[in-house]
Short mmCIF file of C-alpha atoms in Angstrom, two decimals:
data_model
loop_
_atom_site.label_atom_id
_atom_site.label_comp_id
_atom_site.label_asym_id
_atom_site.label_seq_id
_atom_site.Cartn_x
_atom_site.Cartn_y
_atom_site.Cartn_z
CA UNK A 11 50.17 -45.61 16.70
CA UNK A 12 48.18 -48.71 17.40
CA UNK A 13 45.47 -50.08 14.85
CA UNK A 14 42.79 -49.16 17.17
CA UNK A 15 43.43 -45.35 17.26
CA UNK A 16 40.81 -43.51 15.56
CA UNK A 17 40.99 -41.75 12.29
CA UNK A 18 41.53 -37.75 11.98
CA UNK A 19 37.92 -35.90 11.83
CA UNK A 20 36.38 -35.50 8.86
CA UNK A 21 35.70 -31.24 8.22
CA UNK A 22 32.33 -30.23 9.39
CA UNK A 23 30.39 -27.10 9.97
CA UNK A 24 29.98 -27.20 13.63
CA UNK A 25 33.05 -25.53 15.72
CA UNK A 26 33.22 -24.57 19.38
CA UNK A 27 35.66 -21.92 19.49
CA UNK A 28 39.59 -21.49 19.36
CA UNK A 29 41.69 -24.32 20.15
CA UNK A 30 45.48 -23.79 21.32
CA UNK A 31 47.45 -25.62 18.68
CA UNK A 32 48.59 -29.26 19.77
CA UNK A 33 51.66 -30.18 21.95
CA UNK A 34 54.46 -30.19 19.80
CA UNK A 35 53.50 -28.54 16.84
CA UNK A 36 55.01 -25.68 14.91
CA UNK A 37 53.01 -22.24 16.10
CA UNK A 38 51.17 -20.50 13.14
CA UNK A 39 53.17 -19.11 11.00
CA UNK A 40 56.64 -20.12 12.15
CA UNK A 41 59.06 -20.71 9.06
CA UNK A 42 59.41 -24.87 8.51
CA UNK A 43 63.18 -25.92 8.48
CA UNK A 44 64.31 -26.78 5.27
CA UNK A 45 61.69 -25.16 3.81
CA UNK A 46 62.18 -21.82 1.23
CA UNK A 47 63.11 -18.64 1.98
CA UNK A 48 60.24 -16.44 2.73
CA UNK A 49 57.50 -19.32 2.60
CA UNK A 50 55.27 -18.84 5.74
CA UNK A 51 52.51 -21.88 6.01
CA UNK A 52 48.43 -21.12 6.52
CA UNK A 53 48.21 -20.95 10.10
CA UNK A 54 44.62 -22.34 9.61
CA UNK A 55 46.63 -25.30 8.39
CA UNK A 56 48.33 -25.92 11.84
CA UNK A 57 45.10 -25.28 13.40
CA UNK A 58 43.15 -27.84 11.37
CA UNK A 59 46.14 -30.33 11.62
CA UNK A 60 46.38 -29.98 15.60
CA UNK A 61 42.40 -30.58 15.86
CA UNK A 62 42.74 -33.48 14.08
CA UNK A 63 45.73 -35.00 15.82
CA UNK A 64 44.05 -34.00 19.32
CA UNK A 65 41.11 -35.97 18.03
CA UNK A 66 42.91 -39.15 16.72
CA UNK A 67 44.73 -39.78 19.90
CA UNK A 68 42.24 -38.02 22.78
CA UNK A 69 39.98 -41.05 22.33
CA UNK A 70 42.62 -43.27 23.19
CA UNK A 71 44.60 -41.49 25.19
CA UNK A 72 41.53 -41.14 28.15
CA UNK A 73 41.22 -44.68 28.09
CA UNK A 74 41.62 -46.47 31.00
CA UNK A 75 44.54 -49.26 30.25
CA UNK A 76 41.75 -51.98 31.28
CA UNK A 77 39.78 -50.71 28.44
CA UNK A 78 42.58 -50.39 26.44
CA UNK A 79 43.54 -53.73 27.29
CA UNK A 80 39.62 -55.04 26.38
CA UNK A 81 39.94 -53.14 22.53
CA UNK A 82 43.29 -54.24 21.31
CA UNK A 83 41.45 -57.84 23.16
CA UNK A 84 39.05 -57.40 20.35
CA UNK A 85 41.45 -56.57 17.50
CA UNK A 86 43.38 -59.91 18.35
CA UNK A 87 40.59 -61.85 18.90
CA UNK A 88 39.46 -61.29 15.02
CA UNK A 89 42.76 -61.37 13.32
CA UNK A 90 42.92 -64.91 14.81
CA UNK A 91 39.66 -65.72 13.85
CA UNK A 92 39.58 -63.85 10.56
CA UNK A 93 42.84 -65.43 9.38
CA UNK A 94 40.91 -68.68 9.65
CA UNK A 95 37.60 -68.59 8.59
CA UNK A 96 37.71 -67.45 4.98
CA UNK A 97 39.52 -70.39 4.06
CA UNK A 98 37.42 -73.16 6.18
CA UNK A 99 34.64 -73.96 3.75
CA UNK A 100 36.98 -74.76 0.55
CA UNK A 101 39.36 -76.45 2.93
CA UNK A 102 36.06 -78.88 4.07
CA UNK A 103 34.89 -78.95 0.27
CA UNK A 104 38.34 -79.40 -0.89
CA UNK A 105 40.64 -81.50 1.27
CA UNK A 106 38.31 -82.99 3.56
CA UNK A 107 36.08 -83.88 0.98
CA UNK A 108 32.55 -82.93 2.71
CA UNK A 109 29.44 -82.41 0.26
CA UNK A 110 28.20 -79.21 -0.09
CA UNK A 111 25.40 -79.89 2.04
CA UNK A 112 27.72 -81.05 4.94
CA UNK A 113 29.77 -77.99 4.67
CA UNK A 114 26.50 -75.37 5.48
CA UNK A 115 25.87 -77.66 8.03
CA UNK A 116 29.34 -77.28 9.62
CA UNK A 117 29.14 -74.03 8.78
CA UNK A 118 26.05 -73.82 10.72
CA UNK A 119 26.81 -75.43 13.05
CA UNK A 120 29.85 -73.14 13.75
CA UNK A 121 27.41 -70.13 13.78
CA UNK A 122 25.05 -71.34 16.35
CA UNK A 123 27.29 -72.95 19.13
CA UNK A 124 28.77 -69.16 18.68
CA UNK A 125 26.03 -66.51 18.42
CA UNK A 126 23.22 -68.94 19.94
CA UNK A 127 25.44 -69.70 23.41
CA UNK A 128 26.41 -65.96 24.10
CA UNK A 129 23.61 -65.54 26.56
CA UNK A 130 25.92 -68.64 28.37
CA UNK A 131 28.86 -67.10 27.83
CA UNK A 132 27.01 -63.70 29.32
CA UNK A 133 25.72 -65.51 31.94
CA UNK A 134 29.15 -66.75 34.00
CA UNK A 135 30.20 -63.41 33.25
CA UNK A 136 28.15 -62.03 35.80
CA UNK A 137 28.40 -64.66 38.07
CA UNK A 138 32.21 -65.45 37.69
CA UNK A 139 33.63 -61.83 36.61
CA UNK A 140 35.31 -61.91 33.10
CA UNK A 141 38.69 -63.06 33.83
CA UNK A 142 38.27 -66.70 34.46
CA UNK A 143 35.32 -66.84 31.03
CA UNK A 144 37.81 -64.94 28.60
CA UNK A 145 40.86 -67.21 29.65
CA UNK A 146 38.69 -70.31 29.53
CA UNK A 147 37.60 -69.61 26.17
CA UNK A 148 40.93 -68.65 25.14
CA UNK A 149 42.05 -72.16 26.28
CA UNK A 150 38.84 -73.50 24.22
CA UNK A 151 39.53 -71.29 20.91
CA UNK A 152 43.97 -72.50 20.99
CA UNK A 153 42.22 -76.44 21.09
CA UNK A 154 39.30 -75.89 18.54
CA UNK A 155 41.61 -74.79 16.19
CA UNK A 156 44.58 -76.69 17.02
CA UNK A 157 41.91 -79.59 16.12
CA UNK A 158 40.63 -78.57 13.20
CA UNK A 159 44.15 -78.42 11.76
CA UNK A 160 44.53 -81.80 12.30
CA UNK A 161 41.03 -82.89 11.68
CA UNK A 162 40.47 -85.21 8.58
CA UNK A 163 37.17 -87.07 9.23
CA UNK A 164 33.84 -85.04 9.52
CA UNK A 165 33.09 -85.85 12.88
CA UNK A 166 36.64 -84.77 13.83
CA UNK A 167 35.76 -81.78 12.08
CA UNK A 168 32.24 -81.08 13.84
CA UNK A 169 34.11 -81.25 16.69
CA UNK A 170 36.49 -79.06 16.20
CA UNK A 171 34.07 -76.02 14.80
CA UNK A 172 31.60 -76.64 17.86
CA UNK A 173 34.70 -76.08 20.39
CA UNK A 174 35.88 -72.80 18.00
CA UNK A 175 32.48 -71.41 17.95
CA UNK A 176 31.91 -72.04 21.65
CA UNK A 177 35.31 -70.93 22.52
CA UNK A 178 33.47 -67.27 21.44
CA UNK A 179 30.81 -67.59 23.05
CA UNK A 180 32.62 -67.61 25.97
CA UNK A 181 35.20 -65.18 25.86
CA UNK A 182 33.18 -62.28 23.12
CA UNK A 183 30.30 -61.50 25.86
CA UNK A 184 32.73 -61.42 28.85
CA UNK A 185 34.98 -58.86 27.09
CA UNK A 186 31.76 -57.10 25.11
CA UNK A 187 29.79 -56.52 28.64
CA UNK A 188 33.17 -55.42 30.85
CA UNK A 189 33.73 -52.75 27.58
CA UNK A 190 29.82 -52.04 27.77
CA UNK A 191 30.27 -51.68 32.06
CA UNK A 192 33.80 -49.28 31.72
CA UNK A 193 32.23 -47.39 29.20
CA UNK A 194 29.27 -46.27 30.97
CA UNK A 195 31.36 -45.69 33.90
CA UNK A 196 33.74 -43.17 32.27
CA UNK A 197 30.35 -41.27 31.02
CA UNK A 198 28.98 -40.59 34.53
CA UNK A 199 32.42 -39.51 35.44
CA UNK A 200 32.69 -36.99 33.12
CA UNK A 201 34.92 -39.01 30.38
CA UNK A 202 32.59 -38.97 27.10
CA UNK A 203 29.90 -40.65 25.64
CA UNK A 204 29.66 -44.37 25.53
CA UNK A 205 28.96 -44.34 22.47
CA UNK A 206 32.67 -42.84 21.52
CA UNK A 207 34.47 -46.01 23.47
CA UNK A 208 31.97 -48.72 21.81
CA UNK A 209 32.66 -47.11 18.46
CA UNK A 210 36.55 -47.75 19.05
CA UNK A 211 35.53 -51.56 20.12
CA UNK A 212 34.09 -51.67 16.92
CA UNK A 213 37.05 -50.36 14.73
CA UNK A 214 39.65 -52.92 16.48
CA UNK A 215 37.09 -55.50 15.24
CA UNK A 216 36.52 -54.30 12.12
CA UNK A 217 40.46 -53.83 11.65
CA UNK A 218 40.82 -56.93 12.94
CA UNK A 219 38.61 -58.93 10.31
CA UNK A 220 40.55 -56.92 7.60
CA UNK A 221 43.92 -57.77 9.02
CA UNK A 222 43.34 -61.79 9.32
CA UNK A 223 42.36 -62.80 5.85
CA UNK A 224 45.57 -61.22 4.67
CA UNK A 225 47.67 -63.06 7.27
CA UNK A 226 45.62 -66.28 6.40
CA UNK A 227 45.66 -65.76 2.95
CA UNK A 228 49.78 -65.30 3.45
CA UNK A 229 50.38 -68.78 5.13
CA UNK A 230 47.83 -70.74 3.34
CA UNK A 231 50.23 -71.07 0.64
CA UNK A 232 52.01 -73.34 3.05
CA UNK A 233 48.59 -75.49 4.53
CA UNK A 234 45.21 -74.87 6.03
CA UNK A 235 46.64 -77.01 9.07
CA UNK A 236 49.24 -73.90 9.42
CA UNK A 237 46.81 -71.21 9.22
CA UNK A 238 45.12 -73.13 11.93
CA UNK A 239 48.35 -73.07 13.90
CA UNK A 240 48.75 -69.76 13.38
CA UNK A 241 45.59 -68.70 14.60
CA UNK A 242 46.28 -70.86 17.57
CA UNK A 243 49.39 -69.31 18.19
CA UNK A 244 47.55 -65.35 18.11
CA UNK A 245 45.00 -66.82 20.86
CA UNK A 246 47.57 -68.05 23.37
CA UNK A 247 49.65 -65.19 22.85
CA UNK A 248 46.10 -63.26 24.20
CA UNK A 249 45.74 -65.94 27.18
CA UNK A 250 49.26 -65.06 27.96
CA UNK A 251 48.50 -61.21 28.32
CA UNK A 252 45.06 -61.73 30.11
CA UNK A 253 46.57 -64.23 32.33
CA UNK A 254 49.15 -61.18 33.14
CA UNK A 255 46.85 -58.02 32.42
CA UNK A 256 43.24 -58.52 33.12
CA UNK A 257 42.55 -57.96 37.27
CA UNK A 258 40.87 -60.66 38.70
CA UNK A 259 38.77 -58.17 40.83
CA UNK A 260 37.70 -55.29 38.71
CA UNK A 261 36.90 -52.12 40.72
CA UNK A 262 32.98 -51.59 41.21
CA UNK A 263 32.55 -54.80 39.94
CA UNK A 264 30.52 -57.78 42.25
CA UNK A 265 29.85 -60.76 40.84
CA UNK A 266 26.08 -61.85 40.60
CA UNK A 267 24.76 -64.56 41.92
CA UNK A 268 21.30 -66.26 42.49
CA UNK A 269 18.75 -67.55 39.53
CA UNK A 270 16.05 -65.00 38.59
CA UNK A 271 17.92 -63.18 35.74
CA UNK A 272 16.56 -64.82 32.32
CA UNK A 273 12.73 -64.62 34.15
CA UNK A 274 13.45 -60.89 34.04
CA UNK A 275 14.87 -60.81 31.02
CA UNK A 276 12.42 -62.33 28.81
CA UNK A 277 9.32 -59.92 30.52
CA UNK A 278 11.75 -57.05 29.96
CA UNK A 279 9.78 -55.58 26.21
CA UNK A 280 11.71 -52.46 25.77
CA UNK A 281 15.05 -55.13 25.95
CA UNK A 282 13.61 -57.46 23.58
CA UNK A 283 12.41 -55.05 21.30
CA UNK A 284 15.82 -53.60 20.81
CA UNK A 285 16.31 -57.06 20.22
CA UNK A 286 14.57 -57.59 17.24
CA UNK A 287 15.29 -54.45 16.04
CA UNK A 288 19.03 -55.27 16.34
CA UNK A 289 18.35 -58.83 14.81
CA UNK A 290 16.88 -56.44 11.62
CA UNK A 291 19.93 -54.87 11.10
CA UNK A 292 21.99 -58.40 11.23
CA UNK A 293 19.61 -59.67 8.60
CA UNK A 294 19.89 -56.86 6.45
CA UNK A 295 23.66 -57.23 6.74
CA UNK A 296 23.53 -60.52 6.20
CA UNK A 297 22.87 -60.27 2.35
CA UNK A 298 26.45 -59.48 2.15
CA UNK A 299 26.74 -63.41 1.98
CA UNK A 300 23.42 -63.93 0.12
CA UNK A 301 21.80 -61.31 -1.85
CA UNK A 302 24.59 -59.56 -3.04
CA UNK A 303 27.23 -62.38 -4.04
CA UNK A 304 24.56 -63.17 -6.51
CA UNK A 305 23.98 -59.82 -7.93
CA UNK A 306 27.81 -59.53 -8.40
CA UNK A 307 27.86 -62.94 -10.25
CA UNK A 308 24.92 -61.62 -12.77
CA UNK A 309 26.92 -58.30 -13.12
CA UNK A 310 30.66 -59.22 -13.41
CA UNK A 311 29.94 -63.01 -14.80
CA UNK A 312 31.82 -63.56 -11.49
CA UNK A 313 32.50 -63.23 -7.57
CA UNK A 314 35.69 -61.75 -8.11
CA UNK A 315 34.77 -58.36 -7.20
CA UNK A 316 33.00 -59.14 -3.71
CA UNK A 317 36.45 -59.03 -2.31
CA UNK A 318 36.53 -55.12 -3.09
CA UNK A 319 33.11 -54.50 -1.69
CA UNK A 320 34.58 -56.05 1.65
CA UNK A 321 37.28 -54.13 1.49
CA UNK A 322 35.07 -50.84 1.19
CA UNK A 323 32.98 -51.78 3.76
CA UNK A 324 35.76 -52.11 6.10
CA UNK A 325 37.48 -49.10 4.91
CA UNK A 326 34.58 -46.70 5.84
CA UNK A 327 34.32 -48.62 9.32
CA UNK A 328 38.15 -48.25 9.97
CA UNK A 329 38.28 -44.47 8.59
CA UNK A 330 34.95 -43.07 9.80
CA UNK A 331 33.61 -45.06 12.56
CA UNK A 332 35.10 -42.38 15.09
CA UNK A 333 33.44 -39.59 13.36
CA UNK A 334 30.58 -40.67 12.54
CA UNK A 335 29.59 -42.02 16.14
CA UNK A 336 30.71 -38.44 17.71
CA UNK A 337 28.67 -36.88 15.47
CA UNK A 338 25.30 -38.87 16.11
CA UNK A 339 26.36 -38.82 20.14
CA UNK A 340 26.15 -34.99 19.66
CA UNK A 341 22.73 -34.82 17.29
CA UNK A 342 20.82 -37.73 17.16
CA UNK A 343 20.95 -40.13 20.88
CA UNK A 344 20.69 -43.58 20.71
CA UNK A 345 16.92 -44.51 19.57
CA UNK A 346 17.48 -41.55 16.82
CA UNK A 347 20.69 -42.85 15.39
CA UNK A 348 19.63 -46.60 15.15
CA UNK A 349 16.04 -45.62 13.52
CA UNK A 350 18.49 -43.02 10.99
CA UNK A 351 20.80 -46.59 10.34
CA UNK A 352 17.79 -48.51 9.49
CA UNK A 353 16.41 -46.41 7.07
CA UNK A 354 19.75 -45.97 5.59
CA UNK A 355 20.22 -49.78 5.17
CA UNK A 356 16.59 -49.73 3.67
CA UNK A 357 18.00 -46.75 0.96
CA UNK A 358 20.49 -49.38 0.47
CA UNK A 359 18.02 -51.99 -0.99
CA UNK A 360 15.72 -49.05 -2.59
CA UNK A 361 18.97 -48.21 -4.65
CA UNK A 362 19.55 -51.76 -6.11
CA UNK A 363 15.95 -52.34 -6.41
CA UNK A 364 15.30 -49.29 -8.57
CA UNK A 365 18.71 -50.20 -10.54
CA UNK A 366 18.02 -54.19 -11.25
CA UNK A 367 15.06 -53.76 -13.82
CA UNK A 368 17.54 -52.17 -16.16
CA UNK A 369 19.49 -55.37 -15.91
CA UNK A 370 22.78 -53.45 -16.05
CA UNK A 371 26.14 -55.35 -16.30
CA UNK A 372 30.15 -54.81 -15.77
CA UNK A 373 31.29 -51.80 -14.28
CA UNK A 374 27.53 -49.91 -14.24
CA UNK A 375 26.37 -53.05 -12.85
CA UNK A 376 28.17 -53.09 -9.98
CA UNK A 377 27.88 -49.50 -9.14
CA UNK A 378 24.16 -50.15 -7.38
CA UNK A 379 25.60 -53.28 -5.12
CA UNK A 380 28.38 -50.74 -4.01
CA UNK A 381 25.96 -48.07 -3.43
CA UNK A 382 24.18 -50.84 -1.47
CA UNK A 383 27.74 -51.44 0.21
CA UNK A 384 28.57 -48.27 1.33
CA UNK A 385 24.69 -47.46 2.37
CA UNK A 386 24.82 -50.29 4.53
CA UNK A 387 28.01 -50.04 6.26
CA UNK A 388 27.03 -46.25 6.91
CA UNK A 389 23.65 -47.84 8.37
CA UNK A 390 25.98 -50.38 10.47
CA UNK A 391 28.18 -47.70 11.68
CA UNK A 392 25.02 -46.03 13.65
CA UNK A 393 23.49 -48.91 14.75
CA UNK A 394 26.11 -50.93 16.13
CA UNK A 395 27.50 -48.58 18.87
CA UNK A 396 23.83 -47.11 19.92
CA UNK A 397 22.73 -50.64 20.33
CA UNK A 398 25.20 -51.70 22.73
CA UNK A 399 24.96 -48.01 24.50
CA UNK A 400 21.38 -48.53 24.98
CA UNK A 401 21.98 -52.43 26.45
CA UNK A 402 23.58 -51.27 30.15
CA UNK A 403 20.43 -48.87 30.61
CA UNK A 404 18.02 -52.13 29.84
CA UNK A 405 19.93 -54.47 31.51
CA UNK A 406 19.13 -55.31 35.25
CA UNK A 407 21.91 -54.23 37.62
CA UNK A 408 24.29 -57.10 37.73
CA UNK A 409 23.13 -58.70 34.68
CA UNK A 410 25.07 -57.15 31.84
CA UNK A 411 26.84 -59.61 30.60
CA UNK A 412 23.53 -61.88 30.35
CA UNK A 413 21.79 -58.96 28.17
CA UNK A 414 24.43 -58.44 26.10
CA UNK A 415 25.02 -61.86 25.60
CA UNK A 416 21.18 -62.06 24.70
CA UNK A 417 21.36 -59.68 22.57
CA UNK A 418 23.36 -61.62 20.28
CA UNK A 419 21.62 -65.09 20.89
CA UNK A 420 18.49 -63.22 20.09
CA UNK A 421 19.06 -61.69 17.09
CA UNK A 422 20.97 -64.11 16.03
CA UNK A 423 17.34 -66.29 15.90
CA UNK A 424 15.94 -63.17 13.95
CA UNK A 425 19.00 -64.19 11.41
CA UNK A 426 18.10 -67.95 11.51
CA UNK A 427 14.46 -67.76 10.56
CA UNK A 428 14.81 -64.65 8.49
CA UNK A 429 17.68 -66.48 6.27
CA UNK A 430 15.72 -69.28 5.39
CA UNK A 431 12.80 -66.43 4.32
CA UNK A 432 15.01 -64.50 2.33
CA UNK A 433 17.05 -67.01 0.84
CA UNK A 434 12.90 -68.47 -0.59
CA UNK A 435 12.26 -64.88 -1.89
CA UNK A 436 15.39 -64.57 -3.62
CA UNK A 437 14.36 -68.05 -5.35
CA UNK A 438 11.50 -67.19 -6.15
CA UNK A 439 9.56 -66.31 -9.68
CA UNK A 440 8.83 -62.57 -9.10
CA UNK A 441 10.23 -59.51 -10.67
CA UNK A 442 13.52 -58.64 -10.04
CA UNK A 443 12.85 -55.79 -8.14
CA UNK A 444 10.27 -57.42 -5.59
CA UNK A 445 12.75 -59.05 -3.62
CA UNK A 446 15.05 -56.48 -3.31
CA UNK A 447 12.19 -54.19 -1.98
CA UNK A 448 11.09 -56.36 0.48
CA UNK A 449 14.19 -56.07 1.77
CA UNK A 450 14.02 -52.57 2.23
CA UNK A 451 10.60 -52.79 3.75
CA UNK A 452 12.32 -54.89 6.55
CA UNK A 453 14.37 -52.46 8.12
CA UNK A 454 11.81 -49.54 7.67
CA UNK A 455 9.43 -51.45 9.35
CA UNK A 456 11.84 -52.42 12.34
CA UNK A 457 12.07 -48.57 13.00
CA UNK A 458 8.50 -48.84 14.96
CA UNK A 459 9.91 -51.69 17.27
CA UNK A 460 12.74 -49.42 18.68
CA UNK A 461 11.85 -48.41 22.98
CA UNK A 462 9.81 -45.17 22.84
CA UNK A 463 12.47 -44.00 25.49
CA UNK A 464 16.10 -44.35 26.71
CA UNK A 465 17.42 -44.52 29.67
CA UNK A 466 16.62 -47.20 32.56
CA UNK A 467 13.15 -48.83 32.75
#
């Protein structure tokens, strides 16, 4: 079993009728070997246990290998990147010697030639089809990193972290739009919802960033330069496999060509909209990094426990992404299950907001921020896969790649100016409770921005 099948179902009250028991397994009833004399399991067992296993591969299974190909793509692509990152900033504070200011800026730096350049990256997707963009910024990511092994002076460093960060930009939109494109495509042919393919996309991520830091962590007790090489070494093994797997002419694919397609796209409201409301949700997750490291430090005297609430949040992505996405695909529809994940991430900020006047420490202490964890991460696990659904049914024909590449550059703006906001309020002399509930105001707000409708314009 690869890391990107999905987990078993969790039990629920809806059921469609008998289902015949799964290939291979033991018919109700029939004696196990080895087992005692006169012992006859629950048949309901077998039942439950082949509806589960029918579940955790089916997914898969009715993949098509290019989009199989595409989601272990994504799994790769962040247990390179993940087995890096963690470790950059105290390598630049550390070894390289950069002031602390220097190091955001890097660090900045890193995020914008990244998120801000997707639309690019988007862009020569359509026009150039997304074989010769995810090879190219293959070839980028092995150099950027290759570099920033070796780097030693800052400038050799800002180097470096521009050509990583644009390295994604190039190859994340040109694999995120040709998932997006497949995925509608097996929908109108009677394959699933979208949703249920984009929700796999985002468990090989999410695996992915859970996977690198170990590996990282593993070989930085050698050096940072060979966790660098490492991660080099994971992106040309996926150049190698593209250069072999991914078709240069994908079927019901044309590339687009002509100017015209950001005019559109900036009159297109409904698009931008989602936009913002997207670039909500990123803000709100966002306080993983900045609102909650500091409530962990006033509860636990430390940030020694953050590392657990990343591990929970990736947990419940890993274990009940699948699930949950089938079941909102089922009940809610796209505009319904992003508006239920924002007000979910805005419970999340209710819950520490109501908590942080008691000024609770240790173990009680914590229990809000991972109430907050698990709140948001269920919020995330709604909106994520509905937003990208709704992108292909926004997006002017031939122009995926530049909306879902916009998508990104555009909320990641939201993100920019909304840090700098947040990161004021949290400094500033108010209750300790205010800031938390503006917060939660944000994202119940951002509700009212979501398209009145689905479907095409």
């Amino acid at each position: 079993m690869t890391q990107a099948d999905p987990p078993a179902p969790q039990a629920g009250p809806r059921t469609t009728g008998a289902t015949p028991p799964a290939p291979g397994a033991e018919p109700p009833g029939a004696a196990r070997p080895g087992s005692h004399s006169g012992s006859r399991p629950d048949s309901r067992f077998w039942f439950r246990f082949g509806a589960r296993l029918r579940f955790r591969f089916g997914v898969w299974r009715g993949l098509t290998p290019l989009l199989r190909l595409l989601i272990l793509t994504q799994l790769a692509f962040n247990v390179g990147f993940f087995a890096v990152l963690p470790f950059l900033a105290d390598h630049l504070g550390g070894a390289v010697g950069m002031a602390g200011w220097l190091v955001g800026l890097v660090l900045g730096l890193r995020t914008f030639s990244q998120q801000g350049l997707f639309v690019v990256g988007g862009a020569l997707a359509d026009r150039y089809g997304a074989r010769p963009v995810v090879l190219a910024g293959c070839v980028l990511r092995i150099a950027g990193f290759t570099w920033l092994g070796f780097a030693e002076r800052s400038w050799s460093v800002i180097g470096a972290v521009l050509l990583v960060g644009f390295a994604a930009a190039l190859f994340s939109p040109a694999v995120e739009s040709e998932v997006a494109r497949q995925a509608v495509a097996r929908e109108e042919t009677g394959g699933g919802p979208r949703t249920g393919v984009l929700a796999l996309f985002t468990v090989a991520g999410q695996a992915g960033a859970f996977v690198g830091p170990l590996l990282g962590a593993l070989l930085l007790a050698v050096d940072f330069r060979t966790v660098c090489l490492a991660g080099s070494v994971i992106f040309l093994l996926v150049l190698t496999g593209h250069w072999w797997l991914l078709p240069q002419h994908i079927p019901g694919r044309a590339p687009t060509r002509g100017p015209g397609g950001a005019r559109a796209l900036l009159r297109n409201r409904r698009f931008l909209a989602l936009c913002l409301a997207y670039g909500t949700y990123l803000l709100a997750y966002n306080q993983l990094y900045l609102a909650v490291p500091a409530e962990v430090e006033r509860a636990a005297g430390s940030q020694a426990p953050l590392a657990w609430l990343f591990a929970l949040s990736s947990l419940l992505v890993v274990t009940a992404q699948l699930p949950v996405t089938r079941w909102a695909a089922d009940r809610l529809g796209l505009r319904r299950s992003m508006a239920a994940g924002l007000v979910l991430l805005s419970a999340g900020f209710a819950v520490v907001a109501a908590a942080r006047p008691a000024a609770l420490t240790g173990a009680e202490g914590l229990a809000p921020v991972a109430g907050f964890t698990a709140l948001l991460t269920l919020g995330q696990m709604l909106i994520a896969p509905a937003a990208r659904a709704w992108v292909p049914d926004l997006a002017d024909p031939g122009r995926l790649g530049l909306y879902v590449g916009a998508l990104s550059s555009v909320s990641g703006l939201v993100v920019l100016a909304g840090g700098a906001a947040t990161g004021s309020l949290l400094d500033a002399d108010l209750p300790v409770a205010v800031p938390w509930l503006v917060l939660a105001a944000i994202p119940l707000a951002a509700t009212a921005l979501l398209p009145r409708r689905e479907g095409s314009p």
